[in-house]
Coordinates of C-alpha atoms in Angstrom, one line a residue:
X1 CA -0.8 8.2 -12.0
X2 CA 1.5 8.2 -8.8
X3 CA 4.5 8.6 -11.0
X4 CA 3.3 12.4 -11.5
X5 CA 4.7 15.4 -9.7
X6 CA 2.3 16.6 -7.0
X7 CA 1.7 20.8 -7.2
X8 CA 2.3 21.9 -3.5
X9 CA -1.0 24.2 -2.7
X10 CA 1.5 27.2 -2.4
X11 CA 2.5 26.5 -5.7
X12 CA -1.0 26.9 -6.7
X13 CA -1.6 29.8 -4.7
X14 CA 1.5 31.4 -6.0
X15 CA 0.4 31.0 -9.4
X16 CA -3.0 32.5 -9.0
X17 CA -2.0 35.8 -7.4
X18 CA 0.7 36.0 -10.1
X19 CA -1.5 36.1 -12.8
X20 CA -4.7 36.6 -11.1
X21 CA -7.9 34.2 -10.4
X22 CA -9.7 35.5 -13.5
X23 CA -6.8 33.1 -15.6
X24 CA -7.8 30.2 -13.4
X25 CA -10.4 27.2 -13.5
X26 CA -11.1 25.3 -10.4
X27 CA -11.5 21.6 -11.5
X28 CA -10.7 17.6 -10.3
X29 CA -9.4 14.8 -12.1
X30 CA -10.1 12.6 -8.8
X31 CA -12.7 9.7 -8.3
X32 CA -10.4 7.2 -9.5
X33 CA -10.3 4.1 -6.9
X34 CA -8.3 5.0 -3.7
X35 CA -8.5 8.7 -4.2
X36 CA -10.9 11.2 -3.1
X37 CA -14.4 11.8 -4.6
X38 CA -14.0 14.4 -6.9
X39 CA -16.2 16.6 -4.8
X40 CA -14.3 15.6 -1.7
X41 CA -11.4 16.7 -3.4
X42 CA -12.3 19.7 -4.4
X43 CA -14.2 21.1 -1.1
X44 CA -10.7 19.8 0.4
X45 CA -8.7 21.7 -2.3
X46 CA -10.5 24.6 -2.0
X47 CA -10.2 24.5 1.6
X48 CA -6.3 24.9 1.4
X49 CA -6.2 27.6 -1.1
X50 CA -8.4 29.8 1.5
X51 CA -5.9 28.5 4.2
X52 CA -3.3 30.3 2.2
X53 CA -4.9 33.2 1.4
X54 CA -7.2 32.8 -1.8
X55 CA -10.7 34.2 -0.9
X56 CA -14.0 33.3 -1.1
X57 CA -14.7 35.6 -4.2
X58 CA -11.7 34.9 -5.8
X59 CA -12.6 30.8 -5.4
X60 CA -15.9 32.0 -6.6
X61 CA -14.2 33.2 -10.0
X62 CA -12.5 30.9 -10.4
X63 CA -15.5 27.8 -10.0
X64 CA -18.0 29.6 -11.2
X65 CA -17.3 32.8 -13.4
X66 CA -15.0 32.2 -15.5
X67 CA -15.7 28.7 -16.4
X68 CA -19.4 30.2 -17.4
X69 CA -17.6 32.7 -19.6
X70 CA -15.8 29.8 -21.7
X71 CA -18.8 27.7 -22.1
X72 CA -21.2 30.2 -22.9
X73 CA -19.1 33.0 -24.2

């Protein structure tokens, strides 16, 4: 998996005010040996995007609102 391309945060940040949080799910694909649980991962991820600018209600959309909209419509 190290032969991927890494997204830059800013990259990620970028992205979201583009197109706006609502078009964004917050998720991991960590836990795999020698990486980061995947809620250590994600606390740190979320972390950064705030750094850069994302706030807490828009990391709050994007966790928790709009993932409840596509699984319960």
């Amino acid at each position: 998996m190290r032969s991927w391309r890494q997204i830059r945060v800013q990259e990620t940040v970028d992205a979201i005010k583009a197109i706006g949080a609502g078009n964004f799910v917050l998720g991991t694909d960590l836990g795999q040996t020698g990486n980061l649980t995947p809620a250590d991962g994600l606390q740190l991820f979320v972390a950064q995007l705030m750094a850069q600018g994302i706030s807490m209600d828009q990391v709050k959309l994007m966790g928790r609102e709009v993932p409840d909209a596509l699984l319960m419509g």
